[in-house]
XYZ file of C-alpha atoms in Angstrom:
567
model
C 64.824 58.748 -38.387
C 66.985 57.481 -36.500
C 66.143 55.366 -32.563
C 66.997 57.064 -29.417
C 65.963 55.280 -25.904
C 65.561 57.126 -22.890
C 68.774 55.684 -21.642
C 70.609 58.067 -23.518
C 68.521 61.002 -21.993
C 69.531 59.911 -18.087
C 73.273 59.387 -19.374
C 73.663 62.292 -21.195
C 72.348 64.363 -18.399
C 74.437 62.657 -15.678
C 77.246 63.700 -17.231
C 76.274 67.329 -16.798
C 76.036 67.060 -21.004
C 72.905 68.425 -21.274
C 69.706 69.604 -18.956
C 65.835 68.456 -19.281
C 64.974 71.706 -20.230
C 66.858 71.649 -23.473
C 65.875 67.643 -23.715
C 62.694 68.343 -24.021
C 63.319 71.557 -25.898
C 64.839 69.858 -28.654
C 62.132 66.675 -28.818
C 59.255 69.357 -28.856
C 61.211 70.893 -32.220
C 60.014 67.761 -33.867
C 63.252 65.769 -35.490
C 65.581 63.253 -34.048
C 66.620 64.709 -30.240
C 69.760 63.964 -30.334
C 70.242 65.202 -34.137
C 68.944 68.548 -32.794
C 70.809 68.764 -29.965
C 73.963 68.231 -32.318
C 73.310 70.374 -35.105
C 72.095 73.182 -32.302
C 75.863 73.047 -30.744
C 74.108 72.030 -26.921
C 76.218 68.513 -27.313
C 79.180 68.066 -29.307
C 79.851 64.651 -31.606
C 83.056 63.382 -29.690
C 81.466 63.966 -26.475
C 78.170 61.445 -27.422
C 80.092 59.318 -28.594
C 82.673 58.998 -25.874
C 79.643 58.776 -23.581
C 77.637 56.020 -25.412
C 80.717 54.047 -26.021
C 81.869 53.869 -22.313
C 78.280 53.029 -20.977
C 77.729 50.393 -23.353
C 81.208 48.759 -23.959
C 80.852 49.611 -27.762
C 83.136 50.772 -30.410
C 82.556 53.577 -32.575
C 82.736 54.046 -35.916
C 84.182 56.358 -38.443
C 81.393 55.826 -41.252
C 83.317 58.755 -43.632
C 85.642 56.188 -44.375
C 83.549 52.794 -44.416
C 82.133 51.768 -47.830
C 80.019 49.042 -46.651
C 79.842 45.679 -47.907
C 76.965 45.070 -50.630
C 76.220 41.631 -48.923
C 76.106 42.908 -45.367
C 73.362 45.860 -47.010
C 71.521 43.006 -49.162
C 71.236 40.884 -45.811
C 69.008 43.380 -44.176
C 67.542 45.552 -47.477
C 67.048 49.115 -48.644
C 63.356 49.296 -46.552
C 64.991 47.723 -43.412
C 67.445 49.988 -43.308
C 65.852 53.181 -43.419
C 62.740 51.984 -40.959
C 65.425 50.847 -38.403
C 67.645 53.570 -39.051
C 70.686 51.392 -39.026
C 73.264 50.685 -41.652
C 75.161 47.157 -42.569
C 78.883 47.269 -42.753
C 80.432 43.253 -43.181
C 79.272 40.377 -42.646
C 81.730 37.673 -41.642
C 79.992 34.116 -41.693
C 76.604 34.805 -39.386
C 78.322 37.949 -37.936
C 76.338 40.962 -39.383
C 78.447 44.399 -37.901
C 75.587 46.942 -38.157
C 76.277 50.722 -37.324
C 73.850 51.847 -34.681
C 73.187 55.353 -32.825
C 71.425 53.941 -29.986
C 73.609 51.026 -28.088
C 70.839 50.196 -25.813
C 67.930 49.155 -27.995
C 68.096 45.807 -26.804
C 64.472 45.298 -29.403
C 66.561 46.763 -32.432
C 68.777 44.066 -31.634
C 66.225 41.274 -31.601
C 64.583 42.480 -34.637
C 68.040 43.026 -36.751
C 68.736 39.671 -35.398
C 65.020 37.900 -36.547
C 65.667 39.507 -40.026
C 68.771 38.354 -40.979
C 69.597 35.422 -39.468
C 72.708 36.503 -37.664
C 74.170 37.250 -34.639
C 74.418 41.443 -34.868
C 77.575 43.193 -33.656
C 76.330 46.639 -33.411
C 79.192 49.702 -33.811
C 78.257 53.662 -32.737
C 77.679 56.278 -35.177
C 76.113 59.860 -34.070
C 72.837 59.865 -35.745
C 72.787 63.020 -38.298
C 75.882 60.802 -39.819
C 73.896 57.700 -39.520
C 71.185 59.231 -41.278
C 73.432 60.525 -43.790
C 75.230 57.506 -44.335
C 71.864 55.454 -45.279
C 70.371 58.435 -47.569
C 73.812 58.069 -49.197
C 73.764 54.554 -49.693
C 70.859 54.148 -50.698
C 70.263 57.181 -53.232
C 69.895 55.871 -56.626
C 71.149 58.728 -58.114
C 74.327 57.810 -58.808
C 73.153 54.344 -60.572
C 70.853 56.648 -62.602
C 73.366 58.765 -63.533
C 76.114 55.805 -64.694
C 73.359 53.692 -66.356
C 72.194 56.697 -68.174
C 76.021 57.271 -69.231
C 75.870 53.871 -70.440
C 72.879 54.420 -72.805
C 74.922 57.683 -73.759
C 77.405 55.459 -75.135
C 75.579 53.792 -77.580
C 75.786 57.212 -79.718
C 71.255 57.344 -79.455
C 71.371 60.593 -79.255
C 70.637 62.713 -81.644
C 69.844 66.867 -82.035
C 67.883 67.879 -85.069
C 69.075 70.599 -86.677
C 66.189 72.191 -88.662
C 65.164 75.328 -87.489
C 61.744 75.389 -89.129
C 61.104 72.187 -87.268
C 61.331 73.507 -83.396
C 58.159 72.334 -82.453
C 59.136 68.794 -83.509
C 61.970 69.502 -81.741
C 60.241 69.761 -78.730
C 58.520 66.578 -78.806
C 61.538 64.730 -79.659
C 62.722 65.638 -76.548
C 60.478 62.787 -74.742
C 61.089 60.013 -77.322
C 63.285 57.562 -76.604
C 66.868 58.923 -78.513
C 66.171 62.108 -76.144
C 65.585 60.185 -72.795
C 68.943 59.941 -71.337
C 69.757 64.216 -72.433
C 66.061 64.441 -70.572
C 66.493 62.503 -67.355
C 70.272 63.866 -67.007
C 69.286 67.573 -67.163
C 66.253 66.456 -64.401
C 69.025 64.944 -62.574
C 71.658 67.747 -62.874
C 68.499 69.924 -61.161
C 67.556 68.328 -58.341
C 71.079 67.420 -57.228
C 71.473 71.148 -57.339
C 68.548 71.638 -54.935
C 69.254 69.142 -52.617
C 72.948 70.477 -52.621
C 71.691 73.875 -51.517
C 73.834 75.256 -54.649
C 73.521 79.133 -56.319
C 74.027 78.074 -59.527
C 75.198 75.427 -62.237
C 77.995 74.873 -64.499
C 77.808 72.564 -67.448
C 81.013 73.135 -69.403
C 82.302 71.298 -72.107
C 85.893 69.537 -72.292
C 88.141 67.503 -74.341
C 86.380 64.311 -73.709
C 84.073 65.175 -71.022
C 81.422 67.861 -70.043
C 82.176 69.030 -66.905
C 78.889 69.660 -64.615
C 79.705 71.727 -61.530
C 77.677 73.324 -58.360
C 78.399 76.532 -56.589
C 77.900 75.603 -53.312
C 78.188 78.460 -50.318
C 79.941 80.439 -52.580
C 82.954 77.834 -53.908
C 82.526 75.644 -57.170
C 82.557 72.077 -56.859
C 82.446 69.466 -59.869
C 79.949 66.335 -59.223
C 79.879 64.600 -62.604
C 81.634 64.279 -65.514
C 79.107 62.240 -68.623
C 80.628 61.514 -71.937
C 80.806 64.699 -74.225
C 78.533 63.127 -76.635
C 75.524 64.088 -74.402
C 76.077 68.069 -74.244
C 74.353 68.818 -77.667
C 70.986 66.987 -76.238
C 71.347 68.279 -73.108
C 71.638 72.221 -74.156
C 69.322 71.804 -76.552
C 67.160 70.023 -73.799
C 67.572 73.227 -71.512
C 67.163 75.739 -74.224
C 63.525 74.134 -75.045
C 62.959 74.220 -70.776
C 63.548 78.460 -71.449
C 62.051 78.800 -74.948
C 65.556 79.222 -76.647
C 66.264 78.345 -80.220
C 67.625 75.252 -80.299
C 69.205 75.312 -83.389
C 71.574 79.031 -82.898
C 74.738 77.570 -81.649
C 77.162 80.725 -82.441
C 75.381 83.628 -80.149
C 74.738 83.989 -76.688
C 71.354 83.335 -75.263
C 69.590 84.004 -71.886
C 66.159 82.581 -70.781
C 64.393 81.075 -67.586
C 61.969 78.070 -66.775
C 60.686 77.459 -63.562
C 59.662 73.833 -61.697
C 58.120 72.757 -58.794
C 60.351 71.096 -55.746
C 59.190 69.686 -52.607
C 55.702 71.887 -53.268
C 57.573 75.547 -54.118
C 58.436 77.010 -57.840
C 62.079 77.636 -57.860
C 63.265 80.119 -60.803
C 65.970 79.282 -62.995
C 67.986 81.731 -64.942
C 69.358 80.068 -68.377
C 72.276 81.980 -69.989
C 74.046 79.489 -72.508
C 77.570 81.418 -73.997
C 79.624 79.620 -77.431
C 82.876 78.505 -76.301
C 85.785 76.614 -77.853
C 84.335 72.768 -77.866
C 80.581 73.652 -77.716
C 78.426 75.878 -75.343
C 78.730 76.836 -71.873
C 75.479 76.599 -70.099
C 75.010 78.359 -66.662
C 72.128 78.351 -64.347
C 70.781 80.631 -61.341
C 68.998 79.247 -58.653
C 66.246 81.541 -57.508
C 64.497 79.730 -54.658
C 62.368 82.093 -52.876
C 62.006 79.063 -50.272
C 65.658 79.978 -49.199
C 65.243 83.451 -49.088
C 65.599 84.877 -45.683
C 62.997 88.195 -45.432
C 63.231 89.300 -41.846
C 65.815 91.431 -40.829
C 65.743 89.756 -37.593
C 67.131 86.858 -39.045
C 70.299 87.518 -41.116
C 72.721 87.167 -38.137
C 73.391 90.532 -38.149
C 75.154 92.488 -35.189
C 73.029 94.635 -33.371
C 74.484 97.634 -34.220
C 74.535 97.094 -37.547
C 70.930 95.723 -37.687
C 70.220 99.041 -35.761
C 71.485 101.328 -38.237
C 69.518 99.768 -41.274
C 66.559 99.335 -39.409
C 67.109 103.328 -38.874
C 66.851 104.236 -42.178
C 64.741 102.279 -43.678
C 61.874 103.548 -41.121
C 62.889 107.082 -42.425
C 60.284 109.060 -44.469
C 62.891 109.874 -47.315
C 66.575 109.572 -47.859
C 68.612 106.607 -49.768
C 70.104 103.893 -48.515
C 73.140 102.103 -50.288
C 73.918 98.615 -50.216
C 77.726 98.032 -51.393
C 79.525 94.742 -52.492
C 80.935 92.760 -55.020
C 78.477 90.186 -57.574
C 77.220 87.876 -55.212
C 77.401 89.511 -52.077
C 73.756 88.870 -50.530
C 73.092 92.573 -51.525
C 69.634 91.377 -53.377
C 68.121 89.425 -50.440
C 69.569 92.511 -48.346
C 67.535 94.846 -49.722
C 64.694 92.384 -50.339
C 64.469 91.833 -46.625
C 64.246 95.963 -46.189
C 61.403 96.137 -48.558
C 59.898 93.757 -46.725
C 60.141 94.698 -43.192
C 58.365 98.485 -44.368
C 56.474 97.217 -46.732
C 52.387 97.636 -45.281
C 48.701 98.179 -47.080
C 49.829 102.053 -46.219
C 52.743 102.260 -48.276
C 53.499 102.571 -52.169
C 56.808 100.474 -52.738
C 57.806 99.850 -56.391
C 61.265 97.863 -57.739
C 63.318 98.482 -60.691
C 65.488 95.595 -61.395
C 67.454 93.379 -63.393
C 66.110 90.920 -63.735
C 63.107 90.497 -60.908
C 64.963 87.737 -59.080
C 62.070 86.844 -56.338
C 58.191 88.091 -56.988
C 56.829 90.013 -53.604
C 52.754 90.318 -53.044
C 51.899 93.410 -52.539
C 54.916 95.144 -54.306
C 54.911 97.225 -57.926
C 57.907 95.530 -59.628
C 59.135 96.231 -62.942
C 61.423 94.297 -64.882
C 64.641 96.400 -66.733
C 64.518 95.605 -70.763
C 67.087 97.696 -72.522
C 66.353 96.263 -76.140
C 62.454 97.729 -75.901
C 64.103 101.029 -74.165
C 63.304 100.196 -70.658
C 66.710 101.259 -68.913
C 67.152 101.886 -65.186
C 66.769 105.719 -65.711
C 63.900 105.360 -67.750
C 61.852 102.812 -65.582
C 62.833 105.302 -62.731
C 61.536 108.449 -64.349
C 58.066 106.524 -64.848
C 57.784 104.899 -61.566
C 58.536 108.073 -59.559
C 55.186 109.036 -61.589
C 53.116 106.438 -59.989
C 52.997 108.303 -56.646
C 55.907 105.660 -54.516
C 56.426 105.887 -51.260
C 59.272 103.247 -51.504
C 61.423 103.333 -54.340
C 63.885 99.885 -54.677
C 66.452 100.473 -57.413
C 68.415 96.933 -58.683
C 71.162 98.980 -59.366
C 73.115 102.586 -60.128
C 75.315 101.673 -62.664
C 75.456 105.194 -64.801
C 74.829 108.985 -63.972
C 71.543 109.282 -65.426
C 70.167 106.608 -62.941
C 72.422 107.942 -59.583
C 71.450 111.684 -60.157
C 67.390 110.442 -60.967
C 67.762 108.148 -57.528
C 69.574 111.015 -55.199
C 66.886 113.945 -56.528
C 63.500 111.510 -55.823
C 65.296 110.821 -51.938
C 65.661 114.511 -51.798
C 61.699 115.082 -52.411
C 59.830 113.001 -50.230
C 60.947 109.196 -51.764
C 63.270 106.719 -49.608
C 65.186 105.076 -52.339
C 66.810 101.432 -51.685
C 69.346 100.809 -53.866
C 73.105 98.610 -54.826
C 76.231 100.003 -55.649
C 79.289 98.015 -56.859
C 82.260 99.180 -54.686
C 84.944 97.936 -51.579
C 83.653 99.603 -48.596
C 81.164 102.240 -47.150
C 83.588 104.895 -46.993
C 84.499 104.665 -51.266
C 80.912 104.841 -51.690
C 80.576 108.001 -51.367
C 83.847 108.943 -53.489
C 82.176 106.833 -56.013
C 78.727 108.949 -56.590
C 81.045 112.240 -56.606
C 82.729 110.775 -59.268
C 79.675 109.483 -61.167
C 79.340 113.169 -61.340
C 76.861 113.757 -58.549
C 77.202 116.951 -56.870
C 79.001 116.613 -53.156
C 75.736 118.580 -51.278
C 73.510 116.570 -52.906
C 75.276 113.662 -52.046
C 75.434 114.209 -48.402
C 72.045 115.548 -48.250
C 69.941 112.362 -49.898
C 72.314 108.999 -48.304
C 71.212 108.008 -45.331
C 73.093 104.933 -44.596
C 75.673 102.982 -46.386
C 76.263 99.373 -46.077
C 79.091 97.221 -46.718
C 78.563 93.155 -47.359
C 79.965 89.600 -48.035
C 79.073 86.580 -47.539
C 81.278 84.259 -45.586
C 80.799 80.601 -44.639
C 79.725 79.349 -41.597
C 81.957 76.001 -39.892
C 79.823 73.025 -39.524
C 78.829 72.287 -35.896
C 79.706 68.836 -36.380
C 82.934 68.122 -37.583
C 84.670 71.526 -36.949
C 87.794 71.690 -35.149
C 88.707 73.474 -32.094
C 92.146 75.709 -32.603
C 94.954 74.890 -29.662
C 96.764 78.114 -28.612
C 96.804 80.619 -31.100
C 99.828 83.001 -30.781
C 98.103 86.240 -30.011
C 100.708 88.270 -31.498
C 99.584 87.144 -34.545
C 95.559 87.179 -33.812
C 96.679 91.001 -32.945
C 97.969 91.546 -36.100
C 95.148 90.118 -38.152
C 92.273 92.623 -36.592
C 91.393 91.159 -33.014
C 91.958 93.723 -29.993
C 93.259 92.829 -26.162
C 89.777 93.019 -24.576
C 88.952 89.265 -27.359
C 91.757 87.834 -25.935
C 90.630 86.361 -23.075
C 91.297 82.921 -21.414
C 87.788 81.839 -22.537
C 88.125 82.381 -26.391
C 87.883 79.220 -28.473
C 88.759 79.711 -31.472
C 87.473 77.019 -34.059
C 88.893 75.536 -37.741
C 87.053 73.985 -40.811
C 87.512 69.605 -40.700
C 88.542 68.960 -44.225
C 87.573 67.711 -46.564
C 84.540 67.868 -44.331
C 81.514 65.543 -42.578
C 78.697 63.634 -44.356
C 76.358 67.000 -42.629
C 78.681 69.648 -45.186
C 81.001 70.937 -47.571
C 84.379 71.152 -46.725
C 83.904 71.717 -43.183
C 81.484 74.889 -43.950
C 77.676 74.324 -44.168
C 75.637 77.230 -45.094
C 76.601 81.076 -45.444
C 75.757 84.448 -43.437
C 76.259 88.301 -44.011
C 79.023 90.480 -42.955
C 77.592 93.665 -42.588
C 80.039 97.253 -42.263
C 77.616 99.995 -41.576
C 78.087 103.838 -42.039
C 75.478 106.222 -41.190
C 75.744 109.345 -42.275
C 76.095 111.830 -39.232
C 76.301 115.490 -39.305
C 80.007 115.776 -39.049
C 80.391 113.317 -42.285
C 77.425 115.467 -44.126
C 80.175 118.379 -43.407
C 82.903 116.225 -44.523
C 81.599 115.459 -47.853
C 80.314 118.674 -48.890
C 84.113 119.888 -48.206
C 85.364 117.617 -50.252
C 87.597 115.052 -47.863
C 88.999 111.576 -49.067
C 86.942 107.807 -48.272
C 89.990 107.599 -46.055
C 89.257 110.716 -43.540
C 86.014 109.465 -43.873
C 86.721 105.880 -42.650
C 88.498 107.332 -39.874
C 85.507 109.178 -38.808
C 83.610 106.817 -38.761
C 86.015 104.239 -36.745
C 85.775 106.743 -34.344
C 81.938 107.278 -34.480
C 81.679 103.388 -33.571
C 81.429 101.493 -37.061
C 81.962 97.733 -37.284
C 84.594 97.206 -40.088
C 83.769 93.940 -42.226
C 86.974 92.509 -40.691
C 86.155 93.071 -37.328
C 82.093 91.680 -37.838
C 84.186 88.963 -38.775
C 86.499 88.401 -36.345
C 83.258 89.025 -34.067
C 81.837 86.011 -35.650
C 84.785 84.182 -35.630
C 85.120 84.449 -31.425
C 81.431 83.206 -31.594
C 82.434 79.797 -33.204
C 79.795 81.090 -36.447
C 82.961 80.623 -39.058
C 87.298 80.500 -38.743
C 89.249 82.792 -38.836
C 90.811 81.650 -42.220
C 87.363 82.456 -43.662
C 87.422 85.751 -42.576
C 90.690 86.277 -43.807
C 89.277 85.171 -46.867
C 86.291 87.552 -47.628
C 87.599 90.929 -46.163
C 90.576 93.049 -46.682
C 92.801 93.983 -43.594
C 92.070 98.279 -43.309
């Protein structure tokens, strides 16, 4: 952690920059104060900076585009570093330039100065990039990786390929040929975690494997070892999910779990033969991530108002609609568990059970042993529920099965894969579900994406948008006011994100079903008619949540642009 004196308290309030209350708001949160007060937008980078650098007559630096010097680190050392929270750039002679945060720790000085020997020209850096910058330079992970890569080289490893032999197999794995396939894969997993990332991509190339993250939603390569390793490392995953090791020509799918910074995290194995070798990707299931109150999704309040409506109905369904990777899941996830009490019955088909629940019946879908959506359904609505969660309605069977239980006395929870609210309903009609029964059983439907919020950091204010154009992309007179700051992503980005974006939220498009749109569906009117009712009812198109969020400073408006469709 990086030092902060007091001195930057009294300037920082001088300047009108911040108050005591939200000084001593942010130390009581626990972390660095002026880290909080940066990452919780009260004071931007620029603005400390310009501050500290006036008051104290020093320069800052850019540390993005710094690689310090390996003799300026070695001067002070790895443990020095981190316990003064400062970072070595040069060293020129007995002239150490060390970034700082705090320009006024006169004792920082004097203790730099002690343990190296040399006179200490401090620069300015904000302190989340500070802290940052010394993780980063310090974080053996790279070394691991490239001296791993070099053992790779030497051709040690080796895959057995007797298939009567898989429990030698396994303890292969931990002799010395299988080390470097062993601590790569280890490797591969935690940078995952650290990066926040939904999943993993280990592809083979011409000459290397490619190893990429999904991070917020966009893929993003961070190594590329020599092909040589894949075999070992497959095989090394495959053994981590109870795979067989030695079928290379058919697709597999299996799961492991570990334990991170004290919490299992789930990993979903599917491994797919492709021209060069086999594809391996892996889903993150990290129930630490998961968001489970309602409350907290970002929602706006009308839309949050209409779920929360229907799910504290006695019966009815309620549809969540969006492509693969959508946040539908941890949407209805967080539903479940806002109803779920001692004095309700809730029970979950899915496919697969992405994140376990106490307290909640769930039952895993298995096609091969017979155990199909509609089937699982038919037997759960057996076992007395109150609160039925369906993974998914992907045939007849399992939409007519789900609209019939919310029709007697069961409020059903369930996905749908289509564009909007509106062509939801189109959809069950044309699964073959009978209009009445249609508009008698939904409740609510619910349009989402994901979209990626701008980092607080580094993101860039936009200068004058043409409001013609802002007009024409969705936003209405009454947002453009003289007050609206508009913001951009900084690419490629900040030591704090990816690419200028740092994290994802919902957009959510609500449509309850009112009396008028009950009418309209039994009489048989298009997902356009019904669109325009509700427009005119009050819904929030996913654009416009968007653009809502966008006015806010949560994400750009190129973002938005990005995840919904203009009508």
């Amino acid at each position: 952690m990086v030092r902060v004196s007091r001195q930057i308290k009294r300037l920082l309030t001088e300047e009108g920059l911040i108050s005591d209350e939200q000084w001593e708001e942010a130390r009581k949160a626990g972390h660095d104060v002026v880290e909080t007060l940066i990452a919780n937008g009260i004071v931007e980078e620029s603005s400390l900076l310009e501050v500290l650098g006036r008051s104290s007559g020093i320069a800052p630096v850019e540390l993005s585009e710094v690689s310090p010097d390996p003799p300026a680190v070695a001067a002070l050392g790895e443990a020095a570093c981190k316990e003064k929270g400062v970072l070595p750039i040069s060293k020129n002679g007995d002239v150490l330039t060390v970034a700082v945060s705090d320009p006024f720790d006169v004792i920082l000085f004097d203790d730099l100065k002690r343990l190296t020997g040399c006179h200490i020209r401090p620069v300015l850096a904000p302190g989340p990039v500070l802290t940052s910058a010394i993780e980063a330079q310090f974080d053996n992970g790279a070394k691991q990786v490239a001296d791993m890569m070099d053992e790779v080289r030497t051709d040690e490893v080796h895959i057995q390929e007797d298939s009567d032999k898989i429990d030698d197999v396994e303890k292969s794995v931990g002799d010395d040929d299988e080390a470097p396939a062993v601590k790569l894969a280890n490797l591969v997993l935690l940078r995952a975690l650290k990066e926040k990332a939904s999943d993993i991509h280990i592809e083979p190339g011409e000459k290397h494997v490619v190893v990429r993250l999904r991070i917020d939603g966009r893929m993003r390569e961070i190594m590329s070892p020599p092909k040589s390793i894949l075999p070992a490392l497959t095989s090394r995953l495959k053994i981590l999910s109870k795979l067989d090791i030695s079928e290379r020509n058919v697709p597999q799918d299996g799961k492991f779990q570990i334990r991170f910074e004290g919490r299992t995290i789930d990993f979903r194995l599917s491994v797919l033969p492709v021209v060069g070798g086999e594809k391996s990707v892996i889903r993150i299931l990290d129930t630490g991530s998961l968001a489970l109150k309602l409350e907290t999704m970002g929602y706006e309040e009308k839309s949050l108002q209409d779920i929360t409506n229907a799910i504290e109905s006695p019966y009815g369904m309620l549809l969540v609609t969006g492509p693969t990777g959508s946040g539908k899941s941890t949407t209805l996830y967080s539903c479940v568990q806002a109803v779920a009490t001692p004095a309700v019955n809730v029970t979950t088909v899915e496919d697969p059970v992405e994140y376990r629940m106490d307290g909640i019946n769930q039952v895993p879908v298995n096609p091969k042993r017979g155990m199909t959506f509609a089937g699982a359904l038919r037997s759960i609505l057996r076992q007395d529920p109150d609160i039925v969660l369906v993974g998914e309605v992907r045939d007849k069977e399992t939409a007519d099965i789900a609209v019939k239980a919310a029709l007697t006395g069961h409020l059903v929870l369930t996905t749908l894969h289509t564009n909007d609210a509106a062509s939801t309903i189109t959809r069950l009609i044309d699964m073959g579900i009978d209009p009445f029964m249609v508009s008698s059983s939904v409740l609510c439907i619910c349009a989402q994406r994901l979209a990626r919020r701008l980092c607080k950091v580094c993101r860039v204010p936009v200068e004058n948008p043409p409001h013609d154009h802002l007009i024409e992309l969705g936003f209405i007179e009454s947002d453009l006011t003289d007050e609206l700051q508009l913001y951009t992503a900084n690419q490629p980005g900040c030591r704090q994100c990816s690419g200028g974006y740092r994290g994802r939220f919902a957009l959510l498009e609500t449509m309850p079903m009112s009396q008028r749109l009950r009418r309209m569906v039994v009489e048989g009117r298009s997902s356009d008619d019904l669109k325009e009712q509700s427009l005119a009812e009050g819904m929030l198109t996913l654009r416009r949540v968007g653009i809502l969020n966008a006015i806010k400073g949560v994400t750009s408006v190129e973002e938005v642009l990005r995840v919904t469709l203009s009508h």
